[in-house]
PDB file of C-alpha atoms in Angstrom:
ATOM      1  CA  MET A1200     -18.465  35.691  35.918  1.00 44.00           C
ATOM      2  CA  VAL A1201     -20.509  33.545  33.577  1.00 47.00           C
ATOM      3  CA  GLY A1202     -17.949  34.094  30.877  1.00 49.00           C
ATOM      4  CA  ASN A1203     -15.123  32.883  33.147  1.00 51.00           C
ATOM      5  CA  ASN A1204     -17.054  29.711  34.061  1.00 49.00           C
ATOM      6  CA  THR A1205     -17.554  28.999  30.385  1.00 46.00           C
ATOM      7  CA  ALA A1206     -13.874  29.570  29.656  1.00 47.00           C
ATOM      8  CA  TYR A1207     -12.757  27.001  32.243  1.00 45.00           C
ATOM      9  CA  ASN A1208     -15.530  24.485  31.680  1.00 49.00           C
ATOM     10  CA  THR A1209     -13.802  21.113  31.316  1.00 48.00           C
ATOM     11  CA  ASN A1210     -16.915  19.632  29.714  1.00 54.00           C
ATOM     12  CA  ALA A1211     -16.671  21.953  26.739  1.00 49.00           C
ATOM     13  CA  PRO A1212     -16.027  20.063  23.451  1.00 49.00           C
ATOM     14  CA  LYS A1213     -12.362  19.873  22.510  1.00 49.00           C
ATOM     15  CA  SER A1214     -11.079  20.384  18.988  1.00 48.00           C
ATOM     16  CA  VAL A1215     -10.483  17.027  17.379  1.00 52.00           C
ATOM     17  CA  GLY A1216      -7.783  16.613  14.736  1.00 57.00           C
ATOM     18  CA  PRO A1217      -7.894  14.287  11.714  1.00 71.00           C
ATOM     19  CA  TRP A1218      -8.531  10.608  12.457  1.00 69.00           C
ATOM     20  CA  ARG A1219      -5.099   9.710  11.119  1.00 69.00           C
ATOM     21  CA  SER A1220      -3.530  11.924  13.800  1.00 70.00           C
ATOM     22  CA  THR A1221      -5.570  10.654  16.756  1.00 74.00           C
ATOM     23  CA  ASN A1222      -5.516   6.884  16.200  1.00 72.00           C
ATOM     24  CA  LYS A1223      -2.280   5.690  17.823  1.00 72.00           C
ATOM     25  CA  LEU A1224      -1.558   2.941  15.309  1.00 75.00           C
ATOM     26  CA  VAL A1225      -2.415   4.958  12.205  1.00 78.00           C
ATOM     27  CA  LYS A1226      -0.513   7.961  13.587  1.00 75.00           C
ATOM     28  CA  ILE A1227       2.758   6.051  13.256  1.00 74.00           C
ATOM     29  CA  MET A1228       2.154   5.508   9.535  1.00 76.00           C
ATOM     30  CA  ASN A1229       0.800   9.040   9.132  1.00 77.00           C
ATOM     31  CA  ASP A1230       3.893  10.634  10.669  1.00 73.00           C
ATOM     32  CA  SER A1231       6.138   8.416   8.548  1.00 73.00           C
ATOM     33  CA  PHE A1232       4.496   8.932   5.167  1.00 75.00           C
ATOM     34  CA  TYR A1233       1.467  11.217   4.942  1.00 78.00           C
ATOM     35  CA  ASP A1234       2.293  14.260   7.081  1.00 79.00           C
ATOM     36  CA  LEU A1235       6.053  13.654   7.122  1.00 81.00           C
ATOM     37  CA  PRO A1236       7.851  17.046   6.908  1.00 82.00           C
ATOM     38  CA  CYS A1237      10.104  17.068   3.822  1.00 84.00           C
ATOM     39  CA  PRO A1238      12.482  19.729   2.482  1.00 85.00           C
ATOM     40  CA  VAL A1239      10.743  21.838  -0.121  1.00 86.00           C
ATOM     41  CA  ASN A1240      13.562  21.554  -2.714  1.00 84.00           C
ATOM     42  CA  LEU A1241      13.924  17.787  -3.227  1.00 89.00           C
ATOM     43  CA  ASN A1242      14.436  16.864  -6.891  1.00 89.00           C
ATOM     44  CA  ALA A1243      13.693  13.748  -8.954  1.00 90.00           C
ATOM     45  CA  TRP A1244      16.744  11.890  -7.615  1.00 93.00           C
ATOM     46  CA  TRP A1245      14.963  11.524  -4.272  1.00 92.00           C
ATOM     47  CA  SER A1246      12.229   9.461  -5.966  1.00 93.00           C
ATOM     48  CA  PHE A1247      14.520   6.454  -6.368  1.00 95.00           C
ATOM     49  CA  GLY A1248      14.139   5.558  -2.682  1.00 93.00           C
ATOM     50  CA  SER A1249      10.393   5.015  -3.033  1.00 93.00           C
ATOM     51  CA  MET A1250      10.970   3.223  -6.363  1.00 95.00           C
ATOM     52  CA  LEU A1251      13.166   0.747  -4.514  1.00 96.00           C
ATOM     53  CA  GLY A1252      10.293   0.148  -2.098  1.00 95.00           C
ATOM     54  CA  LEU A1253       8.055  -0.578  -5.100  1.00 95.00           C
ATOM     55  CA  CYS A1254      10.676  -2.972  -6.508  1.00 96.00           C
ATOM     56  CA  LEU A1255      10.880  -4.811  -3.188  1.00 97.00           C
ATOM     57  CA  VAL A1256       7.100  -5.288  -3.071  1.00 96.00           C
ATOM     58  CA  ILE A1257       7.059  -6.521  -6.696  1.00 97.00           C
ATOM     59  CA  GLN A1258       9.859  -9.001  -5.976  1.00 97.00           C
ATOM     60  CA  LEU A1259       8.204 -10.283  -2.800  1.00 97.00           C
ATOM     61  CA  LEU A1260       4.828 -10.875  -4.452  1.00 97.00           C
ATOM     62  CA  SER A1261       6.143 -12.359  -7.702  1.00 97.00           C
ATOM     63  CA  GLY A1262       8.650 -14.549  -5.818  1.00 97.00           C
ATOM     64  CA  LEU A1263       5.934 -15.848  -3.506  1.00 96.00           C
ATOM     65  CA  LEU A1264       3.776 -16.851  -6.486  1.00 96.00           C
ATOM     66  CA  LEU A1265       6.718 -18.429  -8.331  1.00 97.00           C
ATOM     67  CA  SER A1266       7.646 -20.503  -5.272  1.00 96.00           C
ATOM     68  CA  ALA A1267       4.278 -22.262  -5.556  1.00 95.00           C
ATOM     69  CA  HIS A1268       5.414 -23.840  -8.857  1.00 96.00           C
ATOM     70  CA  TYR A1269       9.195 -24.116  -8.427  1.00 97.00           C
ATOM     71  CA  THR A1270      10.896 -27.375  -7.400  1.00 96.00           C
ATOM     72  CA  ALA A1271      14.266 -27.072  -5.635  1.00 96.00           C
ATOM     73  CA  HIS A1272      15.889 -30.267  -6.925  1.00 96.00           C
ATOM     74  CA  GLU A1273      18.824 -30.584  -9.313  1.00 95.00           C
ATOM     75  CA  ASP A1274      16.879 -32.984 -11.566  1.00 95.00           C
ATOM     76  CA  MET A1275      13.678 -30.908 -11.662  1.00 96.00           C
ATOM     77  CA  ALA A1276      14.592 -27.246 -11.074  1.00 97.00           C
ATOM     78  CA  PHE A1277      15.279 -26.420 -14.737  1.00 97.00           C
ATOM     79  CA  ASP A1278      12.137 -28.253 -15.911  1.00 97.00           C
ATOM     80  CA  SER A1279      10.011 -26.547 -13.250  1.00 97.00           C
ATOM     81  CA  VAL A1280      11.078 -23.138 -14.629  1.00 97.00           C
ATOM     82  CA  VAL A1281      10.180 -24.305 -18.159  1.00 96.00           C
ATOM     83  CA  HIS A1282       6.824 -25.487 -16.768  1.00 97.00           C
ATOM     84  CA  ILE A1283       6.216 -22.043 -15.267  1.00 97.00           C
ATOM     85  CA  MET A1284       7.009 -20.355 -18.589  1.00 96.00           C
ATOM     86  CA  ARG A1285       4.921 -22.676 -20.753  1.00 96.00           C
ATOM     87  CA  ASN A1286       2.091 -24.185 -18.715  1.00 96.00           C
ATOM     88  CA  VAL A1287       1.265 -21.901 -15.787  1.00 96.00           C
ATOM     89  CA  GLU A1288      -1.345 -19.236 -16.548  1.00 95.00           C
ATOM     90  CA  LYS A1289       0.603 -16.007 -17.193  1.00 94.00           C
ATOM     91  CA  GLY A1290       3.666 -17.806 -15.810  1.00 96.00           C
ATOM     92  CA  TRP A1291       5.888 -16.294 -18.508  1.00 96.00           C
ATOM     93  CA  MET A1292       4.941 -12.811 -17.334  1.00 96.00           C
ATOM     94  CA  LEU A1293       5.402 -13.712 -13.683  1.00 96.00           C
ATOM     95  CA  ARG A1294       8.867 -15.091 -14.287  1.00 96.00           C
ATOM     96  CA  ASN A1295       9.869 -12.135 -16.508  1.00 97.00           C
ATOM     97  CA  ILE A1296       8.627  -9.713 -13.834  1.00 97.00           C
ATOM     98  CA  HIS A1297      10.739 -11.425 -11.186  1.00 97.00           C
ATOM     99  CA  ALA A1298      13.854 -11.768 -13.347  1.00 96.00           C
ATOM    100  CA  ASN A1299      13.792  -8.234 -14.787  1.00 97.00           C
ATOM    101  CA  GLY A1300      12.555  -6.807 -11.484  1.00 96.00           C
ATOM    102  CA  SER A1301      15.898  -7.734  -9.937  1.00 96.00           C
ATOM    103  CA  SER A1302      17.720  -5.846 -12.714  1.00 96.00           C
ATOM    104  CA  MET A1303      15.507  -2.807 -12.185  1.00 96.00           C
ATOM    105  CA  PHE A1304      16.163  -3.121  -8.455  1.00 97.00           C
ATOM    106  CA  PHE A1305      19.902  -2.727  -9.010  1.00 97.00           C
ATOM    107  CA  ILE A1306      19.475   0.150 -11.460  1.00 96.00           C
ATOM    108  CA  GLY A1307      17.463   1.938  -8.759  1.00 96.00           C
ATOM    109  CA  ILE A1308      20.016   1.076  -6.065  1.00 97.00           C
ATOM    110  CA  TYR A1309      22.920   2.460  -8.099  1.00 97.00           C
ATOM    111  CA  ALA A1310      21.007   5.685  -8.767  1.00 96.00           C
ATOM    112  CA  HIS A1311      20.063   5.907  -5.065  1.00 96.00           C
ATOM    113  CA  ILE A1312      23.676   5.410  -3.953  1.00 97.00           C
ATOM    114  CA  ALA A1313      24.994   7.868  -6.567  1.00 96.00           C
ATOM    115  CA  ARG A1314      22.580  10.520  -5.306  1.00 95.00           C
ATOM    116  CA  GLY A1315      23.680   9.852  -1.727  1.00 94.00           C
ATOM    117  CA  LEU A1316      27.345  10.226  -2.654  1.00 94.00           C
ATOM    118  CA  TYR A1317      26.838  13.352  -4.757  1.00 94.00           C
ATOM    119  CA  TYR A1318      24.602  15.213  -2.308  1.00 92.00           C
ATOM    120  CA  GLY A1319      26.386  14.095   0.872  1.00 91.00           C
ATOM    121  CA  SER A1320      23.667  11.854   2.316  1.00 91.00           C
ATOM    122  CA  TYR A1321      26.401   9.564   3.635  1.00 92.00           C
ATOM    123  CA  LEU A1322      27.090  12.135   6.359  1.00 91.00           C
ATOM    124  CA  ASP A1323      24.089  10.707   8.208  1.00 91.00           C
ATOM    125  CA  LYS A1324      26.126   7.678   9.254  1.00 93.00           C
ATOM    126  CA  THR A1325      23.347   5.589  10.827  1.00 94.00           C
ATOM    127  CA  VAL A1326      21.078   5.792   7.774  1.00 95.00           C
ATOM    128  CA  TRP A1327      24.037   5.132   5.467  1.00 96.00           C
ATOM    129  CA  TYR A1328      25.097   2.161   7.617  1.00 96.00           C
ATOM    130  CA  PHE A1329      21.726   0.427   7.223  1.00 96.00           C
ATOM    131  CA  GLY A1330      21.633   1.374   3.529  1.00 96.00           C
ATOM    132  CA  VAL A1331      24.991  -0.312   2.881  1.00 97.00           C
ATOM    133  CA  HIS A1332      23.808  -3.422   4.692  1.00 96.00           C
ATOM    134  CA  LEU A1333      20.665  -3.428   2.556  1.00 96.00           C
ATOM    135  CA  PHE A1334      22.857  -3.252  -0.552  1.00 97.00           C
ATOM    136  CA  LEU A1335      24.917  -6.243   0.621  1.00 97.00           C
ATOM    137  CA  LEU A1336      21.768  -8.209   1.453  1.00 97.00           C
ATOM    138  CA  THR A1337      20.351  -7.406  -1.990  1.00 97.00           C
ATOM    139  CA  MET A1338      23.527  -8.656  -3.699  1.00 97.00           C
ATOM    140  CA  ALA A1339      23.375 -11.887  -1.693  1.00 97.00           C
ATOM    141  CA  GLU A1340      19.684 -12.300  -2.492  1.00 97.00           C
ATOM    142  CA  ALA A1341      20.274 -11.725  -6.217  1.00 97.00           C
ATOM    143  CA  PHE A1342      23.124 -14.253  -6.304  1.00 97.00           C
ATOM    144  CA  LEU A1343      21.029 -16.887  -4.549  1.00 97.00           C
ATOM    145  CA  GLY A1344      18.130 -16.285  -6.925  1.00 97.00           C
ATOM    146  CA  TYR A1345      20.374 -16.476 -10.001  1.00 96.00           C
ATOM    147  CA  THR A1346      21.326 -20.061  -9.130  1.00 96.00           C
ATOM    148  CA  LEU A1347      17.736 -21.327  -8.836  1.00 97.00           C
ATOM    149  CA  PRO A1348      16.867 -21.830 -12.559  1.00 96.00           C
ATOM    150  CA  TRP A1349      19.759 -24.324 -12.603  1.00 96.00           C
ATOM    151  CA  GLY A1350      20.905 -23.440 -16.098  1.00 95.00           C
ATOM    152  CA  GLN A1351      24.512 -23.316 -17.255  1.00 96.00           C
ATOM    153  CA  MET A1352      25.151 -19.780 -15.978  1.00 95.00           C
ATOM    154  CA  SER A1353      23.318 -20.551 -12.732  1.00 96.00           C
ATOM    155  CA  TYR A1354      25.488 -23.594 -12.022  1.00 96.00           C
ATOM    156  CA  TRP A1355      28.817 -22.117 -13.041  1.00 96.00           C
ATOM    157  CA  GLY A1356      28.038 -18.753 -11.465  1.00 95.00           C
ATOM    158  CA  ALA A1357      27.394 -20.550  -8.179  1.00 96.00           C
ATOM    159  CA  THR A1358      30.623 -22.528  -8.625  1.00 96.00           C
ATOM    160  CA  VAL A1359      32.767 -19.446  -9.273  1.00 95.00           C
ATOM    161  CA  ILE A1360      31.281 -17.250  -6.535  1.00 95.00           C
ATOM    162  CA  THR A1361      31.264 -19.909  -3.807  1.00 96.00           C
ATOM    163  CA  ASN A1362      34.879 -20.823  -4.625  1.00 95.00           C
ATOM    164  CA  MET A1363      35.825 -17.350  -3.390  1.00 95.00           C
ATOM    165  CA  LEU A1364      35.430 -18.783   0.121  1.00 94.00           C
ATOM    166  CA  SER A1365      38.430 -21.044  -0.496  1.00 93.00           C
ATOM    167  CA  VAL A1366      40.842 -18.080  -0.320  1.00 94.00           C
ATOM    168  CA  ILE A1367      40.064 -17.560   3.389  1.00 94.00           C
ATOM    169  CA  PRO A1368      43.079 -18.859   5.331  1.00 93.00           C
ATOM    170  CA  VAL A1369      42.746 -22.028   7.434  1.00 92.00           C
ATOM    171  CA  VAL A1370      38.922 -22.329   7.430  1.00 94.00           C
ATOM    172  CA  GLY A1371      38.199 -21.489   3.768  1.00 93.00           C
ATOM    173  CA  GLU A1372      38.058 -25.036   2.414  1.00 93.00           C
ATOM    174  CA  SER A1373      35.896 -26.239   5.308  1.00 94.00           C
ATOM    175  CA  MET A1374      33.479 -23.336   4.834  1.00 95.00           C
ATOM    176  CA  LEU A1375      33.253 -24.085   1.115  1.00 95.00           C
ATOM    177  CA  ARG A1376      32.377 -27.751   1.699  1.00 95.00           C
ATOM    178  CA  TYR A1377      29.801 -26.697   4.299  1.00 94.00           C
ATOM    179  CA  VAL A1378      28.120 -24.262   1.899  1.00 95.00           C
ATOM    180  CA  TRP A1379      28.117 -26.839  -0.918  1.00 95.00           C
ATOM    181  CA  GLY A1380      26.930 -29.702   1.258  1.00 94.00           C
ATOM    182  CA  GLY A1381      29.288 -31.948  -0.682  1.00 92.00           C
ATOM    183  CA  TRP A1382      32.436 -31.922  -2.794  1.00 93.00           C
ATOM    184  CA  THR A1383      30.970 -29.679  -5.474  1.00 94.00           C
ATOM    185  CA  VAL A1384      27.862 -27.600  -6.221  1.00 95.00           C
ATOM    186  CA  CYS A1385      25.079 -30.174  -5.966  1.00 95.00           C
ATOM    187  CA  ASN A1386      21.466 -30.800  -4.960  1.00 96.00           C
ATOM    188  CA  ALA A1387      22.186 -29.890  -1.317  1.00 96.00           C
ATOM    189  CA  THR A1388      23.601 -26.538  -2.474  1.00 96.00           C
ATOM    190  CA  LEU A1389      20.473 -25.791  -4.500  1.00 97.00           C
ATOM    191  CA  LYS A1390      18.165 -26.562  -1.576  1.00 96.00           C
ATOM    192  CA  ARG A1391      20.190 -24.380   0.807  1.00 96.00           C
ATOM    193  CA  PHE A1392      20.268 -21.513  -1.661  1.00 97.00           C
ATOM    194  CA  TYR A1393      16.502 -21.769  -2.231  1.00 97.00           C
ATOM    195  CA  THR A1394      15.821 -21.713   1.520  1.00 97.00           C
ATOM    196  CA  LEU A1395      18.045 -18.671   2.035  1.00 97.00           C
ATOM    197  CA  HIS A1396      16.563 -16.961  -1.025  1.00 97.00           C
ATOM    198  CA  PHE A1397      13.095 -17.362   0.483  1.00 96.00           C
ATOM    199  CA  LEU A1398      14.078 -16.138   3.971  1.00 96.00           C
ATOM    200  CA  LEU A1399      16.427 -13.224   3.221  1.00 96.00           C
ATOM    201  CA  PRO A1400      13.704 -10.875   1.876  1.00 96.00           C
ATOM    202  CA  PHE A1401      12.056 -10.842   5.307  1.00 95.00           C
ATOM    203  CA  VAL A1402      15.372  -9.780   6.833  1.00 97.00           C
ATOM    204  CA  MET A1403      15.597  -7.101   4.144  1.00 97.00           C
ATOM    205  CA  VAL A1404      12.126  -5.779   5.037  1.00 96.00           C
ATOM    206  CA  ALA A1405      13.196  -5.465   8.693  1.00 96.00           C
ATOM    207  CA  VAL A1406      16.358  -3.565   7.695  1.00 97.00           C
ATOM    208  CA  VAL A1407      14.283  -1.319   5.390  1.00 96.00           C
ATOM    209  CA  PHE A1408      12.114  -0.310   8.355  1.00 93.00           C
ATOM    210  CA  LEU A1409      15.242   0.493  10.382  1.00 94.00           C
ATOM    211  CA  HIS A1410      16.626   2.474   7.441  1.00 95.00           C
ATOM    212  CA  LEU A1411      13.409   4.521   7.238  1.00 92.00           C
ATOM    213  CA  PHE A1412      13.121   4.889  11.010  1.00 90.00           C
ATOM    214  CA  PHE A1413      16.523   6.547  11.343  1.00 91.00           C
ATOM    215  CA  LEU A1414      15.964   8.575   8.162  1.00 89.00           C
ATOM    216  CA  HIS A1415      12.694  10.052   9.469  1.00 85.00           C
ATOM    217  CA  GLU A1416      14.187  10.646  12.913  1.00 84.00           C
ATOM    218  CA  LYS A1417      16.517  13.319  11.532  1.00 82.00           C
ATOM    219  CA  GLY A1418      14.860  14.078   8.195  1.00 81.00           C
ATOM    220  CA  SER A1419      15.971  13.869   4.582  1.00 83.00           C
ATOM    221  CA  ASN A1420      18.988  15.610   3.169  1.00 85.00           C
ATOM    222  CA  ASN A1421      18.372  18.151   0.394  1.00 83.00           C
ATOM    223  CA  PRO A1422      20.225  19.321  -2.731  1.00 85.00           C
ATOM    224  CA  LEU A1423      21.637  22.391  -0.961  1.00 82.00           C
ATOM    225  CA  GLY A1424      22.890  20.316   1.964  1.00 76.00           C
ATOM    226  CA  ILE A1425      21.645  22.889   4.499  1.00 75.00           C
ATOM    227  CA  GLU A1426      19.314  22.701   7.486  1.00 74.00           C
ATOM    228  CA  SER A1427      15.774  22.813   6.084  1.00 66.00           C
ATOM    229  CA  GLY A1428      13.651  22.710   9.250  1.00 67.00           C
ATOM    230  CA  THR A1429      11.956  26.009   8.429  1.00 70.00           C
ATOM    231  CA  MET A1430      11.298  25.132   4.763  1.00 79.00           C
ATOM    232  CA  CYS A1431       9.320  21.889   4.901  1.00 85.00           C
ATOM    233  CA  VAL A1432       6.172  20.670   3.199  1.00 87.00           C
ATOM    234  CA  PRO A1433       4.132  17.544   4.007  1.00 85.00           C
ATOM    235  CA  PHE A1434       5.011  14.434   2.041  1.00 85.00           C
ATOM    236  CA  HIS A1435       1.432  14.257   0.726  1.00 84.00           C
ATOM    237  CA  PRO A1436       0.489  15.618  -1.758  1.00 84.00           C
ATOM    238  CA  PHE A1437       3.757  17.268  -2.772  1.00 85.00           C
ATOM    239  CA  TYR A1438       5.985  14.202  -3.020  1.00 88.00           C
ATOM    240  CA  THR A1439       3.364  11.512  -3.506  1.00 90.00           C
ATOM    241  CA  ILE A1440       2.621  13.117  -6.893  1.00 91.00           C
ATOM    242  CA  LYS A1441       6.326  13.180  -7.784  1.00 91.00           C
ATOM    243  CA  ASP A1442       6.728   9.565  -6.709  1.00 92.00           C
ATOM    244  CA  LEU A1443       3.653   8.487  -8.693  1.00 94.00           C
ATOM    245  CA  PHE A1444       5.130  10.144 -11.780  1.00 94.00           C
ATOM    246  CA  GLY A1445       8.366   8.246 -11.096  1.00 93.00           C
ATOM    247  CA  TYR A1446       6.378   4.985 -10.809  1.00 95.00           C
ATOM    248  CA  VAL A1447       4.782   5.631 -14.214  1.00 95.00           C
ATOM    249  CA  CYS A1448       8.168   6.238 -15.868  1.00 94.00           C
ATOM    250  CA  PHE A1449       9.555   3.148 -14.119  1.00 95.00           C
ATOM    251  CA  SER A1450       6.577   1.056 -15.269  1.00 95.00           C
ATOM    252  CA  PHE A1451       7.001   2.002 -18.939  1.00 96.00           C
ATOM    253  CA  PHE A1452      10.612   0.768 -19.037  1.00 95.00           C
ATOM    254  CA  PHE A1453       9.884  -2.197 -16.781  1.00 96.00           C
ATOM    255  CA  MET A1454       6.947  -3.464 -18.852  1.00 96.00           C
ATOM    256  CA  TYR A1455       9.012  -3.024 -22.020  1.00 96.00           C
ATOM    257  CA  LEU A1456      11.539  -5.437 -20.542  1.00 96.00           C
ATOM    258  CA  VAL A1457       8.838  -7.845 -19.345  1.00 96.00           C
ATOM    259  CA  CYS A1458       6.662  -7.949 -22.481  1.00 95.00           C
ATOM    260  CA  VAL A1459       8.884  -6.916 -25.406  1.00 95.00           C
ATOM    261  CA  ASP A1460      12.531  -7.791 -24.708  1.00 94.00           C
ATOM    262  CA  PRO A1461      12.720  -9.959 -21.562  1.00 94.00           C
ATOM    263  CA  GLU A1462      16.210 -11.290 -22.409  1.00 92.00           C
ATOM    264  CA  LEU A1463      17.823  -7.869 -22.890  1.00 93.00           C
ATOM    265  CA  LEU A1464      19.487  -8.044 -19.469  1.00 92.00           C
ATOM    266  CA  GLY A1465      19.689 -11.854 -19.285  1.00 90.00           C
ATOM    267  CA  ASN A1466      22.061 -14.502 -20.620  1.00 90.00           C
ATOM    268  CA  HIS A1467      21.081 -17.005 -23.314  1.00 90.00           C
ATOM    269  CA  LEU A1468      23.339 -19.706 -21.787  1.00 91.00           C
ATOM    270  CA  ASN A1469      20.888 -20.079 -18.922  1.00 93.00           C
ATOM    271  CA  TYR A1470      18.487 -21.757 -21.359  1.00 93.00           C
ATOM    272  CA  TRP A1471      20.854 -24.747 -21.328  1.00 94.00           C
ATOM    273  CA  PRO A1472      20.375 -27.139 -18.382  1.00 95.00           C
ATOM    274  CA  ALA A1473      23.243 -27.185 -15.874  1.00 95.00           C
ATOM    275  CA  ASN A1474      26.063 -29.459 -17.056  1.00 93.00           C
ATOM    276  CA  PRO A1475      28.948 -29.968 -14.576  1.00 92.00           C
ATOM    277  CA  MET A1476      31.021 -31.553 -17.376  1.00 92.00           C
ATOM    278  CA  LYS A1477      30.867 -28.555 -19.749  1.00 92.00           C
ATOM    279  CA  THR A1478      32.155 -25.142 -18.645  1.00 91.00           C
ATOM    280  CA  PRO A1479      30.950 -22.123 -20.699  1.00 89.00           C
ATOM    281  CA  ILE A1480      33.835 -20.664 -22.704  1.00 87.00           C
ATOM    282  CA  HIS A1481      33.818 -17.202 -21.116  1.00 82.00           C
ATOM    283  CA  VAL A1482      33.734 -18.719 -17.601  1.00 79.00           C
TER     284      VAL A1482
END
């Protein structure tokens, strides 16, 4: 009888799980990253998703710091970039990180998309839908950022790309003038592009969370393309170690671009100030 009373004693201490599993707020992050069940057979191609997250953080932080020294005006934009490179403490590194970070971003995106196409990740239509929208947002963000140094390629790149609006029937010309804020690419265009370039990353972060939310709702695909519910391991430590190794490999190539050959993926014509009266030959 005593034993039964002990068995049903509601005051008996209950087993308490890890703090990360009991705190409601932390549990959301824990279930999304730390204890997330992952297929046991994911290979290195699945590391590019987390690398893209690293790229996004790098671009957000470096862009925020650069915006403190940049001036969005057609007469001062080019000189403000030169000021960042020459006068701001470690400004050359900051600018090289931001410029080459965008190139690394696209290398990671292409690898991420190629993996999705090869291994059939596109069959999860909701995740793929948000991924495609992220890709389009990234292209728009990169184009807007490319115009900001206001060099020759910035100016004429903006001119060529925005002129694509003119092919839209009926409303194309009106849309083009609205985007320009005048009769050609001008100071108003630069200010609008800078504003959008600053705001779009926050939209991208929101879409990233939606992308991850729907991915974790169903779970990751795997190289065999089969249901892997019975063969899962927690994300940590199995895939955090793999991702950290990917970060190290990424960092070696990235810092080579930043510190050794920052113009490898750039264009030397952008070291000439924008000149509306002189079109580059290849444009």
